[in-house]
Tab-separated table of C-alpha atoms in Angstrom:
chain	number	residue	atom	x	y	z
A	1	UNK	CA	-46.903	2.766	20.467
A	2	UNK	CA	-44.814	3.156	23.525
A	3	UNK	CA	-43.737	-0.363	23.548
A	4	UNK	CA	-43.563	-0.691	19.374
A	5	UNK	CA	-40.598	1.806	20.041
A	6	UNK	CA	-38.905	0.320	22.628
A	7	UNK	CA	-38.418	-2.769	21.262
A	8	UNK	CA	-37.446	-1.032	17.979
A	9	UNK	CA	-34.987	0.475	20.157
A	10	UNK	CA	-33.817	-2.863	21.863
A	11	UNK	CA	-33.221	-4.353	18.652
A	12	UNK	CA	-31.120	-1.785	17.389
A	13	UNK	CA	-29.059	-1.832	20.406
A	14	UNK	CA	-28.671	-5.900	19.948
A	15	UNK	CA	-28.164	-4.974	16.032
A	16	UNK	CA	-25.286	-2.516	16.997
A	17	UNK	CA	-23.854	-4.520	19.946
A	18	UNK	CA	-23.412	-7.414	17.301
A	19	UNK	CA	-21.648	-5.196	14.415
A	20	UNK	CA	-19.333	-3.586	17.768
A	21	UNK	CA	-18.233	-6.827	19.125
A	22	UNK	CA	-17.325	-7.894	15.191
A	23	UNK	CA	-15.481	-4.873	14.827
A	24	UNK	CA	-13.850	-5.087	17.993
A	25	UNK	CA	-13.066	-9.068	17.416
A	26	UNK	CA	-11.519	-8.167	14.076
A	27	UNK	CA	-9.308	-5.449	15.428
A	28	UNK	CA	-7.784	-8.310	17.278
A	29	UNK	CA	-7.636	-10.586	13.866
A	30	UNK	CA	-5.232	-10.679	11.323
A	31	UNK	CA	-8.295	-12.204	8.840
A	32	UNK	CA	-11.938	-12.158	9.142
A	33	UNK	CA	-11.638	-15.983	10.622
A	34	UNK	CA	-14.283	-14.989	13.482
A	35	UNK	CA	-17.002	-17.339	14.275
A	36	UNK	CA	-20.693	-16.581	15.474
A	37	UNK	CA	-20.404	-17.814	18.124
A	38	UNK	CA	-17.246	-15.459	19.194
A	39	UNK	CA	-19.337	-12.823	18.113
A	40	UNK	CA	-22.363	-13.493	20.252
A	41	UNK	CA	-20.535	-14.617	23.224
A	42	UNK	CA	-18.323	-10.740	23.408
A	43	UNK	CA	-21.315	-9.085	22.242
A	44	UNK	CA	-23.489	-11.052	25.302
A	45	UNK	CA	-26.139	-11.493	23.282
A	46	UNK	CA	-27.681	-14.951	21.274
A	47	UNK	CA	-25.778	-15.621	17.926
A	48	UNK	CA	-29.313	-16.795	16.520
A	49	UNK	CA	-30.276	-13.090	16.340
A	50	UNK	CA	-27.444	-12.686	14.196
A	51	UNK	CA	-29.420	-14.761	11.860
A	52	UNK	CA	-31.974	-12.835	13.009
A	53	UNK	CA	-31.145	-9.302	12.075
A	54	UNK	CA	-28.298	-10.139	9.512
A	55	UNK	CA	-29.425	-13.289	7.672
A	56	UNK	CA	-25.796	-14.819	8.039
A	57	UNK	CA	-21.935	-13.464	8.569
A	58	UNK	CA	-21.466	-12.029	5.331
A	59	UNK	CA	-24.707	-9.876	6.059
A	60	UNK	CA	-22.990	-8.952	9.726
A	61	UNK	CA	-20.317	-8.090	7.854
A	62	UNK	CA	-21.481	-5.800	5.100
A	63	UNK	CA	-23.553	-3.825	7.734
A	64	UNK	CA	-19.887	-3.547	9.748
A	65	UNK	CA	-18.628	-1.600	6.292
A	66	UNK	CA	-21.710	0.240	5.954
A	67	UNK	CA	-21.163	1.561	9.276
A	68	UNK	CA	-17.276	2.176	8.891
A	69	UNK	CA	-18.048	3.546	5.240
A	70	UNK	CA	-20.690	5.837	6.037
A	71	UNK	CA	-18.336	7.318	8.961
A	72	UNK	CA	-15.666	8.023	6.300
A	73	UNK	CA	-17.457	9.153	3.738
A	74	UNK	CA	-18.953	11.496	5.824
A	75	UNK	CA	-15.738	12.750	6.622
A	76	UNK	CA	-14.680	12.801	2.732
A	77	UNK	CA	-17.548	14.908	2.068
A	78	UNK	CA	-17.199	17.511	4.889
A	79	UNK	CA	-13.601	17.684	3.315
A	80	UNK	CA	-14.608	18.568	0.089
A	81	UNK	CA	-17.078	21.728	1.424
A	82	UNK	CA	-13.402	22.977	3.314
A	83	UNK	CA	-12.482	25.960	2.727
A	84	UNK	CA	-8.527	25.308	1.720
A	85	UNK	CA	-6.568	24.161	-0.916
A	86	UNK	CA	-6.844	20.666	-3.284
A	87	UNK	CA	-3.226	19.916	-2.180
A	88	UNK	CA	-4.672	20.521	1.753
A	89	UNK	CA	-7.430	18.220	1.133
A	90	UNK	CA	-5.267	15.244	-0.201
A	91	UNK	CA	-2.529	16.273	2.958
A	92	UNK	CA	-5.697	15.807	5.114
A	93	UNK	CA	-7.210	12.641	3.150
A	94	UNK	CA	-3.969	10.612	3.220
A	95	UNK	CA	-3.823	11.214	6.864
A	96	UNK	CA	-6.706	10.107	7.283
A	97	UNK	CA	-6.749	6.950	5.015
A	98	UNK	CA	-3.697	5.964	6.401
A	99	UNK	CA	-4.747	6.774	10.530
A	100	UNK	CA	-7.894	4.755	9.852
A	101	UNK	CA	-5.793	1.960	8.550
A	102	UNK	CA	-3.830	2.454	11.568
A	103	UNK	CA	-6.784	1.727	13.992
A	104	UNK	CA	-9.175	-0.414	12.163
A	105	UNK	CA	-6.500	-3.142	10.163
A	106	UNK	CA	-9.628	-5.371	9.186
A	107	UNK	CA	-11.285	-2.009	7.051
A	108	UNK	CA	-9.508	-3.223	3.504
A	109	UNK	CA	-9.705	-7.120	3.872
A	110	UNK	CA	-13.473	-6.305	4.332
A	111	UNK	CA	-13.799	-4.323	1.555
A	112	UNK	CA	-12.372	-6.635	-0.644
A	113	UNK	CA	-13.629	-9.372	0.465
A	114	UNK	CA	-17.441	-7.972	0.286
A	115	UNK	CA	-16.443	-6.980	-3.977
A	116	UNK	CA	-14.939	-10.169	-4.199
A	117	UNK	CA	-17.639	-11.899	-2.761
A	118	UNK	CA	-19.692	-13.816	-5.326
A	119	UNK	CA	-23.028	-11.911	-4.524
A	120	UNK	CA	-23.895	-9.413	-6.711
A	121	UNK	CA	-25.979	-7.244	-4.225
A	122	UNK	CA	-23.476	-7.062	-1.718
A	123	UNK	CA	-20.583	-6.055	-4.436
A	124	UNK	CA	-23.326	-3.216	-5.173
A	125	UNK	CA	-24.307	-2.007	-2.209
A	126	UNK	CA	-20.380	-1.857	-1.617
A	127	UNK	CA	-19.903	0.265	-4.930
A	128	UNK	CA	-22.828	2.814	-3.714
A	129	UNK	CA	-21.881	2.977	-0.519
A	130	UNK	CA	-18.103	3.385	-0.989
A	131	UNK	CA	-16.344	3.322	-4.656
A	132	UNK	CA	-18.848	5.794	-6.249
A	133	UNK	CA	-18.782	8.732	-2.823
A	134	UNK	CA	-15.183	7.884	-3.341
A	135	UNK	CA	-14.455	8.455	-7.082
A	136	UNK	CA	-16.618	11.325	-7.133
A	137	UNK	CA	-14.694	13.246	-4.593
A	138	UNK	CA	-11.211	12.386	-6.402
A	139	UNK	CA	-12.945	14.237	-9.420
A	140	UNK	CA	-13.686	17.083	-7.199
A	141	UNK	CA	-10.195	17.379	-5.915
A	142	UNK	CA	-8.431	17.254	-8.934
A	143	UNK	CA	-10.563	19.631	-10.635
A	144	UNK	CA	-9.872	22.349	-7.735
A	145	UNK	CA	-6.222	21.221	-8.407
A	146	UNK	CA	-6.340	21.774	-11.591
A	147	UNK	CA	-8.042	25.274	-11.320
A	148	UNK	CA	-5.612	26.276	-8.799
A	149	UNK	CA	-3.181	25.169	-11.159
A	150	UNK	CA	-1.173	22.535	-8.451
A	151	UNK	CA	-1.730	19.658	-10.193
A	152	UNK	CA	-1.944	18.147	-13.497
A	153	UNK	CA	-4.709	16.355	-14.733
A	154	UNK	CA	-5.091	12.778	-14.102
A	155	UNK	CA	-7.888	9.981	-14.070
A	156	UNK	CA	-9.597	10.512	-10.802
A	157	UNK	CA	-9.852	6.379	-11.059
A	158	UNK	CA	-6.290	5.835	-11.206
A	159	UNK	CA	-5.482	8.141	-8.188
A	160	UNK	CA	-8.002	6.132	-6.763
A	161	UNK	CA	-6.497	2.948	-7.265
A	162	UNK	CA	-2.636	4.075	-6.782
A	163	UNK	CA	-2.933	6.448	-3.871
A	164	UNK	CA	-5.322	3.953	-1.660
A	165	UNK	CA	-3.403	0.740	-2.498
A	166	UNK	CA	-0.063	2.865	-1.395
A	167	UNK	CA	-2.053	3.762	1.999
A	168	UNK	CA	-3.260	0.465	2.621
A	169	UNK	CA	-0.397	-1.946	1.304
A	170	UNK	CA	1.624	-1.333	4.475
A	171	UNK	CA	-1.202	-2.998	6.872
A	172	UNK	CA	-1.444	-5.661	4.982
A	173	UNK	CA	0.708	-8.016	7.074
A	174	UNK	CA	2.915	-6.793	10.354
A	175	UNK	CA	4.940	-9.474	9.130
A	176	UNK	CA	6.089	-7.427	6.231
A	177	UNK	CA	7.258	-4.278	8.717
A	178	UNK	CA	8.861	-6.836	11.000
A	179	UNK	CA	11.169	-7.843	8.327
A	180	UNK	CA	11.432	-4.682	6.485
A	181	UNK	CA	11.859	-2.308	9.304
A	182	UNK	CA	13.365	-4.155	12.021
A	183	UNK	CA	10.005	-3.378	14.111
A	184	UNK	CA	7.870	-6.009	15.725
A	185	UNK	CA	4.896	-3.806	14.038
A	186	UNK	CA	3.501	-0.829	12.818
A	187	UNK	CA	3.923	1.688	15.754
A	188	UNK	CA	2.727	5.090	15.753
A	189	UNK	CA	6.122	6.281	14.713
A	190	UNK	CA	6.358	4.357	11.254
A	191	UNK	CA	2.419	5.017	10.839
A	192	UNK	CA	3.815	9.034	11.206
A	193	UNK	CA	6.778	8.542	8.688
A	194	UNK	CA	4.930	6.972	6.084
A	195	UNK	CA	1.900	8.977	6.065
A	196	UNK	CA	4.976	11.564	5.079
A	197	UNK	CA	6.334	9.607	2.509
A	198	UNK	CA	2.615	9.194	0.764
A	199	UNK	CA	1.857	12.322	0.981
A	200	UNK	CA	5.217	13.596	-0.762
A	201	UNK	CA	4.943	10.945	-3.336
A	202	UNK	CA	1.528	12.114	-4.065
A	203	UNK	CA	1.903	15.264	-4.101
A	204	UNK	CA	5.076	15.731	-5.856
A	205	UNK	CA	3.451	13.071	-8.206
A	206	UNK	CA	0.792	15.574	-9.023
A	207	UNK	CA	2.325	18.892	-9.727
A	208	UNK	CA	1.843	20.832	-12.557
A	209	UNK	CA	5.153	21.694	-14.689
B	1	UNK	CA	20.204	-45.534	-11.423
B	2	UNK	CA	18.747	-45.252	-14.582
B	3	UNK	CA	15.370	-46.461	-13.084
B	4	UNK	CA	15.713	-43.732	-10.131
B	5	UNK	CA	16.570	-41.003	-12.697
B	6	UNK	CA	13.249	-42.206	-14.899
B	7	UNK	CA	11.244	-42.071	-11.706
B	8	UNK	CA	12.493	-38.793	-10.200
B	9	UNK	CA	11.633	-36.766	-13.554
B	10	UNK	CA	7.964	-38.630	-13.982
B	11	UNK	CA	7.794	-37.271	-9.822
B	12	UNK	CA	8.879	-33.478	-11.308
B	13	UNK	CA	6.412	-33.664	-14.333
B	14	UNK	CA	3.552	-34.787	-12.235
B	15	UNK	CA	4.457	-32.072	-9.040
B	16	UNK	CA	5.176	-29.850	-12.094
B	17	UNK	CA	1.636	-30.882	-13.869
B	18	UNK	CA	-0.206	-29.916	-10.422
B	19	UNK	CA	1.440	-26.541	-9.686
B	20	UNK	CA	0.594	-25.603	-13.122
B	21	UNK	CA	-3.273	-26.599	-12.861
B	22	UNK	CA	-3.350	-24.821	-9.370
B	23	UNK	CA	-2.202	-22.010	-11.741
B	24	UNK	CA	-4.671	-22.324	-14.729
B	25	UNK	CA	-7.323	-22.764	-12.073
B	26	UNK	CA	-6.590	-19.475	-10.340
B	27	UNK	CA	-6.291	-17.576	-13.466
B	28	UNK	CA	-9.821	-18.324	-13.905
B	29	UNK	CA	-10.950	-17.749	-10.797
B	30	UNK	CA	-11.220	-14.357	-8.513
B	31	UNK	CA	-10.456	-15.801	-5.709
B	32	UNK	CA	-7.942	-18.694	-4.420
B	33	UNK	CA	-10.747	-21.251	-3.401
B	34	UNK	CA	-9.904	-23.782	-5.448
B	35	UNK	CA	-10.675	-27.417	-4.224
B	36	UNK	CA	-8.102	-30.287	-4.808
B	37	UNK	CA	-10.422	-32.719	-6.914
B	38	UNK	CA	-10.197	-30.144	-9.292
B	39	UNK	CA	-6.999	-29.804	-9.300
B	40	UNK	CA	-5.963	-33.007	-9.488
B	41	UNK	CA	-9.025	-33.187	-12.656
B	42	UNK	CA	-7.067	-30.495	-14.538
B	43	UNK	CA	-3.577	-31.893	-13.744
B	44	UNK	CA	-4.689	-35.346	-14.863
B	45	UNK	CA	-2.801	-36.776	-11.757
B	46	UNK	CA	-4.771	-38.320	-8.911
B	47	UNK	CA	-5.271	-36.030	-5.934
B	48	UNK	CA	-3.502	-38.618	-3.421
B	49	UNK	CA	-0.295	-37.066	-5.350
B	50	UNK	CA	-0.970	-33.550	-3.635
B	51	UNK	CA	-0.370	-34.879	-0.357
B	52	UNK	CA	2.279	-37.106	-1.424
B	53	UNK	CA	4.469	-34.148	-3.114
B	54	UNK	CA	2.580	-31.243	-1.082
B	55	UNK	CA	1.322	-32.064	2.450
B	56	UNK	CA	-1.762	-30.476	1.335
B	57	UNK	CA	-3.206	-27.085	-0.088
B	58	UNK	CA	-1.331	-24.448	1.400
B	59	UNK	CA	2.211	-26.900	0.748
B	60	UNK	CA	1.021	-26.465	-3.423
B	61	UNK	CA	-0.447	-22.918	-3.251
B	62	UNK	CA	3.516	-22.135	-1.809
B	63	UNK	CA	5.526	-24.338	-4.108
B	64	UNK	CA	3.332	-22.164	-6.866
B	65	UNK	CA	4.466	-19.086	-5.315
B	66	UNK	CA	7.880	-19.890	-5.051
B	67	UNK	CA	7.821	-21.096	-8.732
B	68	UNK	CA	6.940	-17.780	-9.720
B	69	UNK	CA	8.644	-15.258	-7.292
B	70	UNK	CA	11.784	-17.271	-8.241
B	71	UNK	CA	10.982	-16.260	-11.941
B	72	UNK	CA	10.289	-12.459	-10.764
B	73	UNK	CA	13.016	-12.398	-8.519
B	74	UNK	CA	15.429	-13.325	-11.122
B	75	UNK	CA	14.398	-10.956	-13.762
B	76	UNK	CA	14.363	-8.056	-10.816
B	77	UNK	CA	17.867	-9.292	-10.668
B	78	UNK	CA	18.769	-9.280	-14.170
B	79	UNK	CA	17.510	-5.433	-14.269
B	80	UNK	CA	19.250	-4.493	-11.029
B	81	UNK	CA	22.411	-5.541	-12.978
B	82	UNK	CA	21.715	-3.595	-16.286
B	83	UNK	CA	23.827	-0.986	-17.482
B	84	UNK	CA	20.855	1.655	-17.437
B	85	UNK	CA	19.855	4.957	-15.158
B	86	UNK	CA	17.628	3.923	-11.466
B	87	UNK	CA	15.046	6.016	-13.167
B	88	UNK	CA	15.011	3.140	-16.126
B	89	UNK	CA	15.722	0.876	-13.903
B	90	UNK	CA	12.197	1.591	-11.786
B	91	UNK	CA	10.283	2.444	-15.501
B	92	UNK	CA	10.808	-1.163	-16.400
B	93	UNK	CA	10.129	-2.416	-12.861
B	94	UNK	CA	6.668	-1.174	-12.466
B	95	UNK	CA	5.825	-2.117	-16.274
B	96	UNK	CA	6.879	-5.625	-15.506
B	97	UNK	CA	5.007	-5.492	-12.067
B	98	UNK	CA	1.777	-4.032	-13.360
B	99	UNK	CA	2.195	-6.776	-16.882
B	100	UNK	CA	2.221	-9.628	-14.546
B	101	UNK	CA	-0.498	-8.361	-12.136
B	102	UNK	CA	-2.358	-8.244	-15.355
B	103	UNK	CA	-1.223	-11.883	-16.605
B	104	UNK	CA	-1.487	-13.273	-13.281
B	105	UNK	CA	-4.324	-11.830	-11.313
B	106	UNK	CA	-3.993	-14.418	-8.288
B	107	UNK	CA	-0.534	-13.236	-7.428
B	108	UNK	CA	-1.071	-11.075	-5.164
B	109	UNK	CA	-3.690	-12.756	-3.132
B	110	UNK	CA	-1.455	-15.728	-3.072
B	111	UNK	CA	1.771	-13.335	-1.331
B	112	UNK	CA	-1.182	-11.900	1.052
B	113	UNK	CA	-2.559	-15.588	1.360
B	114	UNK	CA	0.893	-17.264	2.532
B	115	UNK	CA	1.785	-13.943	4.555
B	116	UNK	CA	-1.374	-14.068	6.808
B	117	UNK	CA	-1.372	-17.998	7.202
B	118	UNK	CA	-0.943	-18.848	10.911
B	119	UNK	CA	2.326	-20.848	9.593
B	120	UNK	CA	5.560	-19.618	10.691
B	121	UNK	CA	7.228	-21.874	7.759
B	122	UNK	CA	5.514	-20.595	4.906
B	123	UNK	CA	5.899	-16.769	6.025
B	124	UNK	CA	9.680	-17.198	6.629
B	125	UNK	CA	9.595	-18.707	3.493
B	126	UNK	CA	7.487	-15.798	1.842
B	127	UNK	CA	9.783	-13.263	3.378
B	128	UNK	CA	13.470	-15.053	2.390
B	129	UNK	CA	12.148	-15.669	-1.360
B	130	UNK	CA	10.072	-12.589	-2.418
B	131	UNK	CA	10.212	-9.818	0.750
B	132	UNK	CA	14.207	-9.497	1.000
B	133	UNK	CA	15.304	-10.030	-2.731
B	134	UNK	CA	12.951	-7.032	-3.491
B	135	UNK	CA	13.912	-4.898	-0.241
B	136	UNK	CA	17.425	-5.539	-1.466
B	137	UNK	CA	16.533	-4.526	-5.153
B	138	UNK	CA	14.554	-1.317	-3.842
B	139	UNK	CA	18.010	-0.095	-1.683
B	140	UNK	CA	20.008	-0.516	-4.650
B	141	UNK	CA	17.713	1.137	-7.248
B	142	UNK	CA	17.394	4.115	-5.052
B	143	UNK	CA	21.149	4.354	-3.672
B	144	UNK	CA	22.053	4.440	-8.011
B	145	UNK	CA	19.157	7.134	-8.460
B	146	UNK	CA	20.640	9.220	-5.509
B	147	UNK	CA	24.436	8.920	-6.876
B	148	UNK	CA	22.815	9.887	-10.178
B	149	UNK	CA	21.353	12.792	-8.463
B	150	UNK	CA	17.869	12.313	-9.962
B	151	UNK	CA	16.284	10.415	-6.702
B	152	UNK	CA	15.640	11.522	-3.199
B	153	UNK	CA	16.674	9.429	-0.258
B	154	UNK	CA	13.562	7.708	0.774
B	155	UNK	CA	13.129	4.548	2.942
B	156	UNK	CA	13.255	1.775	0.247
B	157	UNK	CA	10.968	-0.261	2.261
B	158	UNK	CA	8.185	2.572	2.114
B	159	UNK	CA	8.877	3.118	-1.272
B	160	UNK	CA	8.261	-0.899	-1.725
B	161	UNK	CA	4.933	-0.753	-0.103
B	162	UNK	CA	3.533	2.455	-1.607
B	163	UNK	CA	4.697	1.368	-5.261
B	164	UNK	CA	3.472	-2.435	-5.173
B	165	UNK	CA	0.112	-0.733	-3.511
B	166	UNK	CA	-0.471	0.932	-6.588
B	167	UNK	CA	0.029	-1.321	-8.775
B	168	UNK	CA	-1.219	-3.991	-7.693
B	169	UNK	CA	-4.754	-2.435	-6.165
B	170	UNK	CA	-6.156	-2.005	-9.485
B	171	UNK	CA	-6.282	-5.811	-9.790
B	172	UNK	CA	-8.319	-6.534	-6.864
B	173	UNK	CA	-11.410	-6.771	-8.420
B	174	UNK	CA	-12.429	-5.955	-11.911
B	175	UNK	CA	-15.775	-4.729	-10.329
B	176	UNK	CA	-14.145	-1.545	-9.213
B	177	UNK	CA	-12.836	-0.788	-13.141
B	178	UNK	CA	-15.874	-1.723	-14.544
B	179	UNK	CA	-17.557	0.616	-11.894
B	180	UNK	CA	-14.940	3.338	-12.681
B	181	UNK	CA	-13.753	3.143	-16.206
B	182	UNK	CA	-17.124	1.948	-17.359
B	183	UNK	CA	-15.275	-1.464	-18.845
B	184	UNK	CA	-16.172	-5.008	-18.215
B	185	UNK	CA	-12.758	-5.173	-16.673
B	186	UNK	CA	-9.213	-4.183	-17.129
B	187	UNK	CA	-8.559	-4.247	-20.879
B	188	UNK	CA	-4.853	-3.930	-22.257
B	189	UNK	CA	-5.832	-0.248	-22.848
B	190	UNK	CA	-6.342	0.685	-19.438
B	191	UNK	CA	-3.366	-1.405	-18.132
B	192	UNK	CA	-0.904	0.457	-20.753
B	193	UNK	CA	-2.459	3.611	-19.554
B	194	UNK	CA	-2.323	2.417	-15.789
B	195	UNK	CA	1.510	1.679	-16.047
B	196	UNK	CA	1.755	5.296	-16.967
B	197	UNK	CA	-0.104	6.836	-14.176
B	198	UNK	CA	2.146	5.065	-11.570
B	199	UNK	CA	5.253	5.529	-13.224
B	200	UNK	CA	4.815	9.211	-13.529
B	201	UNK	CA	3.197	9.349	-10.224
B	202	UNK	CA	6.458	7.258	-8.919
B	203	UNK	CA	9.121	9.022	-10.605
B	204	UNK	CA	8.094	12.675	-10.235
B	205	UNK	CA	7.506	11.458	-6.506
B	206	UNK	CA	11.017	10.846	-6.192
B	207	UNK	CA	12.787	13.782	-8.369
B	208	UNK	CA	15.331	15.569	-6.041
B	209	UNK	CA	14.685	19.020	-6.129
């Protein structure tokens, strides 16, 4: 018994090492061009147990969301049971949307690429695990909105859509912020400013009149 | 001469005839993997012409883009110049972005595609053909709303990034609609009712108060 749960707990530990040396590879990345072998040479362990635990790269990869996705939806939901206003919670959401974009660049290309991918159980485990928690706490903000009569009624979907691809649009390429902004990236300054401008479009976007 | 003339316009039909099947073969497809046999099947021109004309791939996949960001850029040009308010100005703007997001799904994983390619080239080229036009369109919209006194003074390339965002994140994958909207994908319904949601999200965003 002893031993069945050590090595249960040795190969989670190789399992996790593998997901944190993807993560940490990507961070690096501007695409998710990362071999196995990177992978299992920064994580210092064998790339066939990536085979091993994963099945293949894609698999790596959708257990790299699930981990990122279960972190934020976690959050999302703990935002929700807050005590404080709708218009608070979307203050607090785009800030975070828009910080975790900040720090973890690869987070969208993954997601899209996993829905995109032409395999029909990783597009939906990526729809229970992210687009459903997600649409069903848009629906619970706007209906608080609503109630506290801040904002007007609108399709939680198309919030959704519109307010995440306005978060995420900026990462997309530095290249874009080099040009546009005369920056060599996106610095914690611009990150700052345009989690402003977001939030003011959204939220001026929303009132009730 | 007559010869050359007779030769350079069968060269234009048959580059022509090959961007245009890289087109109809990306329509079809949800991503931009796309091999070069079948283009050159669905062009009806051998597939020795790609490289001839193209260099290879990513040389078509940017002559296609700059085919139609010249188009886009010259309507946005066209409307910058119209004798109508910046809040018209912007209403016709995001109903022509969202239309051709809708008409054209692989636009915007093309602009992504040639932005993230390790080519210095084909980014430079990206940013002086489709970046500054619009970055010059989005200053000038916004200076006319603010002498009109119905915009605020935002930073027109944040207001670039968080408008294209939205529009163009619904089209990422028609697995999100049809796990939100409960449709098979995004019908003309829900893009005439999309276009609404981000320009009344977009314009009350931007009322000066």
């Amino acid at each position: 018994m002893g031993k069945v749960t050590t090595r249960k707990r040795k190969e989670v530990s190789a399992a996790n090492a593998l997901v944190e040396a993807t993560a940490s590879l990507l961070m690096e990345r501007t695409s998710l061009d990362v071999s196995l072998s990177e992978i299992a040479k920064r994580s210092g362990f064998n790339s066939a147990l990536i085979k091993y635990y994963f099945g293949n790269k894609e698999g790596l990869l959708l257990a790299l969301l699930e981990r990122d996705a279960t972190l934020a939806m976690d959050a999302l939901n703990r935002l929700i049971e807050m005590d404080v206003s709708a218009e608070q919670k979307l203050r607090i959401h785009i800030n975070g949307i828009i910080s975790t974009y900040y720090r973890s660049p690869y987070l969208n290309r993954l997601i899209h690429y996993m829905i995109e991918v032409p395999n029909e159980a990783a597009s939906s485990r990526v729809e229970a695990i992210y687009i459903h928690p997600m649409l069903e706490a848009y629906r619970a903000i706007i209906e608080q909105g609503i109630q506290e009569k801040s904002f007007r009624r609108v399709e939680p979907a198309f919030l959704y859509h519109s307010l995440v691809g306005a978060c995420e649009h900026l990462f997309y390429a530095a290249y874009y912020v080099r040009s546009a902004l005369g920056q060599s990236g996106i610095t914690e300054e611009i990150k700052q400013r345009y989690i402003v401008h977001v939030t003011d479009m959204c939220l001026l976007g929303l009132v009730d009149r």
